């Protein structure tokens, strides 16, 4: 293992669990966050972009924030402020950010970042996949500069937004289909692990007393509806960061994955062919299980390393 940091771009729709993932990534000694690109998802892209700016200012990091797509490729936009509050990051009063948005659209900013970086860059989408699909479609020549994609989304079992579909994939199924068909090295960190990756009430109390970040997270956790404060808060997006730096926490399987883009009930469902029923070439590494206790200990330790 070298001491070299892994260059990553986080494509995000903050979002309370996004905020945790971003905080951990910005302070992780193995990660070099080159860009935050934003996407409509949990709330509108105006709000997610403003939230991303607030977060980099809160963490006092000089990371560019580029604003991306305001709606999915083909279907209408639908927000989920019922999960994350009206602003997307309800529960904590951040000052209005002074930092300005990157002048380029996220898709062009991703290209610029990737092409200007000496090493290949890892893409970490933790929202709907619209920006990534647009980027891969507009600039296929950049694919060779991508190390891999580690995304939060999908499920090999049940969904969370509909009985079968996970939210990020449901929000833009066509984009997800493009990403899974891209031929790139893809890891799907989906509900099979992220629903188990909760912070317990004890963890949440510990986090509150860690530092400024802990107090900020604690305030937002009071408003987060991804799980509950009593039964555990689901840290969906943080799992993608955990996978990059601590893959040994996860059990995975390489298999064929595709996305249902229409269907009476199934739009946005990931078809994860664990038993090779379709005899198709495998195109993704799918996370199927996680060492939950180790994840919790890791998450608290990481948050202790923030400001
Ligand atoms: Ca997210």
XYZ file of C-alpha atoms and ligand atoms in Angstrom:
308
model
C 0.000 0.000 0.000
C 1.440 3.347 -1.022
C 0.761 6.556 0.842
C -0.651 8.069 -2.322
C -4.141 9.443 -1.963
C -6.955 8.201 -4.161
C -8.334 11.056 -6.293
C -12.139 11.057 -6.227
C -15.069 13.114 -7.483
C -18.228 12.941 -5.362
C -21.425 13.474 -7.338
C -23.993 14.298 -4.716
C -27.429 15.604 -3.704
C -26.894 16.652 -0.068
C -28.866 15.296 1.790
C -28.051 14.398 5.365
C -26.330 11.067 4.723
C -24.494 12.772 1.827
C -23.244 15.344 4.340
C -21.804 12.595 6.535
C -20.154 10.922 3.533
C -18.679 14.230 2.335
C -17.379 15.117 5.804
C -15.638 11.772 6.197
C -14.195 11.894 2.664
C -12.843 15.437 3.011
C -10.803 14.470 6.085
C -9.794 10.931 5.126
C -6.051 10.484 4.825
C -6.365 8.085 1.877
C -8.718 10.291 -0.167
C -8.142 13.397 -2.254
C -11.543 14.929 -3.083
C -11.054 16.870 -6.331
C -14.602 18.074 -6.940
C -18.127 17.960 -5.600
C -20.614 17.884 -8.454
C -24.251 18.343 -7.568
C -27.452 16.859 -8.828
C -31.178 17.214 -8.242
C -32.277 14.424 -5.960
C -33.166 14.693 -2.306
C -34.091 18.312 -3.092
C -33.695 20.638 -6.128
C -30.237 21.161 -7.635
C -30.278 24.800 -6.441
C -30.641 23.542 -2.880
C -28.222 20.610 -3.181
C -25.607 22.955 -4.660
C -26.104 25.476 -1.882
C -25.843 22.624 0.635
C -22.583 21.403 -0.918
C -21.170 24.948 -0.674
C -22.240 25.140 2.961
C -20.527 21.847 3.705
C -17.154 22.732 2.154
C -17.245 26.033 4.030
C -18.202 24.324 7.270
C -15.335 21.868 6.848
C -13.055 24.731 5.766
C -11.872 22.918 2.638
C -11.141 24.563 -0.672
C -12.932 22.054 -2.888
C -14.725 23.239 -6.045
C -18.487 22.731 -6.204
C -20.029 22.440 -9.681
C -23.756 22.527 -10.276
C -25.214 19.756 -12.401
C -28.453 18.571 -13.945
C -31.702 19.961 -12.561
C -33.816 17.007 -13.665
C -33.529 13.378 -14.777
C -32.805 12.496 -18.427
C -36.312 11.396 -19.390
C -38.747 11.450 -16.487
C -40.047 14.368 -14.401
C -38.201 15.439 -11.274
C -39.658 14.443 -7.907
C -38.065 15.641 -4.660
C -37.744 13.768 -1.388
C -37.682 16.618 1.094
C -39.871 14.422 3.338
C -36.669 12.459 4.119
C -34.159 15.284 4.492
C -36.244 18.363 5.353
C -37.215 21.317 3.162
C -33.624 22.507 2.574
C -32.240 18.979 2.186
C -30.100 19.466 5.290
C -32.691 20.444 7.872
C -31.897 20.810 11.554
C -28.710 22.879 11.473
C -28.364 26.585 10.709
C -25.403 26.921 8.381
C -24.373 30.455 7.458
C -25.204 31.371 3.855
C -22.107 30.329 1.895
C -19.703 32.927 0.477
C -17.982 30.451 -1.771
C -18.999 30.681 -5.425
C -20.091 27.858 -7.684
C -17.607 26.509 -10.255
C -18.218 28.410 -13.532
C -18.691 25.227 -15.580
C -21.659 22.864 -15.554
C -20.901 19.794 -13.431
C -20.572 17.596 -16.503
C -17.839 19.845 -17.917
C -16.235 20.304 -14.511
C -16.017 16.514 -14.139
C -14.341 16.333 -17.541
C -11.906 19.120 -16.734
C -11.009 17.570 -13.366
C -10.460 14.146 -14.859
C -8.419 15.367 -17.823
C -6.234 17.633 -15.655
C -5.445 14.920 -13.142
C -2.303 12.905 -13.649
C -3.772 9.724 -12.216
C -7.056 8.115 -13.077
C -9.945 9.403 -10.998
C -12.572 7.389 -9.111
C -16.159 8.621 -9.487
C -18.346 8.324 -6.401
C -21.972 9.055 -7.289
C -24.180 9.175 -4.187
C -27.285 10.642 -5.838
C -29.249 9.998 -9.030
C -26.888 9.196 -11.922
C -27.912 11.937 -14.386
C -24.606 13.857 -14.385
C -22.542 10.703 -14.729
C -24.666 9.397 -17.618
C -24.452 12.759 -19.406
C -20.703 12.877 -18.834
C -20.098 9.358 -20.181
C -22.325 10.058 -23.195
C -20.857 13.451 -24.081
C -17.222 12.601 -23.383
C -16.682 8.873 -23.980
C -12.994 9.613 -24.619
C -12.662 10.378 -20.893
C -13.591 6.831 -19.893
C -9.967 5.728 -20.067
C -9.159 8.360 -17.409
C -11.648 6.881 -14.937
C -10.248 4.400 -12.441
C -13.659 3.081 -11.492
C -17.142 4.058 -10.314
C -18.267 3.277 -6.764
C -21.918 4.245 -6.540
C -24.568 4.270 -3.846
C -27.736 2.943 -5.393
C -29.803 -0.066 -6.322
C -30.644 -3.255 -4.524
C -30.299 -6.987 -5.063
C -33.394 -7.514 -2.940
C -36.144 -5.030 -2.030
C -36.368 -1.294 -2.722
C -36.879 1.698 -0.455
C -38.690 4.156 -2.732
C -40.991 1.549 -4.273
C -41.261 -2.102 -3.224
C -38.522 -2.984 -5.731
C -36.604 0.243 -6.509
C -33.992 2.144 -4.550
C -34.375 5.944 -4.681
C -31.218 7.009 -6.593
C -31.898 4.539 -9.403
C -35.654 5.187 -9.374
C -35.007 8.941 -9.672
C -33.281 8.496 -13.053
C -33.473 4.922 -14.354
C -32.303 5.797 -17.885
C -29.165 7.411 -16.486
C -28.497 4.382 -14.277
C -28.906 2.094 -17.276
C -26.300 4.098 -19.213
C -23.848 3.940 -16.310
C -24.206 0.174 -15.800
C -23.788 -0.381 -19.548
C -20.682 1.839 -19.735
C -18.129 -0.960 -19.587
C -16.366 0.762 -16.697
C -15.357 -0.945 -13.471
C -18.499 -0.423 -11.355
C -19.192 -1.236 -7.728
C -22.803 -1.049 -6.634
C -23.148 -0.184 -2.966
C -26.876 -0.707 -2.597
C -29.576 -1.207 -0.013
C -28.428 -4.755 0.763
C -25.620 -3.164 2.753
C -26.669 0.462 3.242
C -29.926 -0.393 5.033
C -27.924 -2.376 7.586
C -25.274 0.322 7.945
C -27.017 2.244 10.682
C -25.742 4.428 13.468
C -27.250 3.337 16.764
C -28.647 5.757 19.359
C -25.399 5.193 21.309
C -23.299 6.029 18.242
C -25.332 9.201 17.716
C -24.733 10.317 21.326
C -21.013 9.635 20.943
C -20.906 11.607 17.695
C -22.596 14.616 19.311
C -19.778 14.919 21.836
C -16.887 14.465 19.387
C -16.397 17.933 17.912
C -18.082 20.706 15.864
C -18.941 18.236 13.098
C -20.475 15.872 15.622
C -22.700 18.641 16.969
C -23.712 19.628 13.432
C -24.482 16.023 12.462
C -26.392 15.456 15.686
C -28.638 18.442 14.962
C -29.374 17.192 11.451
C -29.943 13.620 12.659
C -32.909 14.910 14.681
C -34.560 15.719 11.325
C -33.359 12.772 9.244
C -35.992 10.254 8.207
C -33.640 7.602 6.807
C -34.397 5.131 9.546
C -35.115 6.493 13.018
C -33.183 7.803 15.982
C -34.519 4.914 18.051
C -33.857 2.021 15.689
C -30.800 3.434 13.909
C -30.051 5.965 11.171
C -29.217 4.537 7.762
C -25.902 5.872 6.478
C -26.499 4.946 2.838
C -24.003 7.287 1.185
C -21.248 6.806 3.729
C -21.080 3.151 2.670
C -19.676 4.166 -0.742
C -16.811 6.003 0.971
C -16.312 3.087 3.381
C -16.066 0.689 0.446
C -13.278 2.698 -1.212
C -11.078 2.878 1.869
C -12.162 -0.275 3.754
C -13.381 -2.857 1.212
C -12.728 -5.649 3.715
C -15.879 -4.568 5.571
C -17.970 -5.789 2.632
C -18.946 -9.094 1.078
C -19.334 -8.725 -2.684
C -20.210 -10.676 -5.797
C -19.364 -9.903 -9.403
C -22.400 -10.303 -11.654
C -24.576 -8.826 -14.397
C -26.631 -5.783 -13.400
C -29.144 -3.873 -15.523
C -31.890 -1.383 -14.789
C -35.605 -1.600 -15.495
C -36.540 1.740 -17.085
C -40.260 1.107 -17.380
C -42.786 -1.370 -16.059
C -46.161 -1.114 -14.405
C -44.515 -1.288 -10.988
C -40.825 -1.892 -11.530
C -39.298 1.257 -13.104
C -35.978 1.980 -11.448
C -35.429 -1.576 -10.240
C -31.906 -2.959 -10.522
C -31.846 -6.468 -11.958
C -28.957 -8.102 -10.099
C -28.365 -11.508 -11.667
C -26.665 -13.244 -8.741
C -27.432 -16.713 -10.088
C -26.485 -15.917 -13.688
C -29.969 -16.681 -15.030
C -29.469 -14.412 -18.039
C -25.991 -15.717 -18.933
C -24.783 -12.191 -19.533
C -21.286 -10.835 -19.108
C -20.788 -9.591 -15.519
C -20.545 -5.783 -15.415
C -20.541 -4.898 -11.726
C -19.267 -5.792 -8.296
C -22.295 -5.833 -6.009
C -22.035 -5.354 -2.247
C -24.200 -7.951 -0.524
C -23.219 -7.798 3.120
C -21.354 -5.562 5.550
C -19.675 -6.000 8.924
C -22.055 -3.626 10.682
C -20.197 -3.372 14.009
C -16.923 -2.632 12.254
C -18.675 -0.068 10.036
C -20.122 1.745 13.063
C -16.770 1.845 14.842
C -15.116 3.084 11.640
C -17.771 5.792 11.083
C -17.415 7.200 14.606
C -13.612 7.110 14.327
C -13.749 8.968 11.006
C -16.061 11.655 12.337
C -13.704 12.111 15.290
C -11.008 13.019 12.725
C -13.042 15.890 11.265
C -13.106 19.386 12.703
Ca -27.438 11.075 -1.708
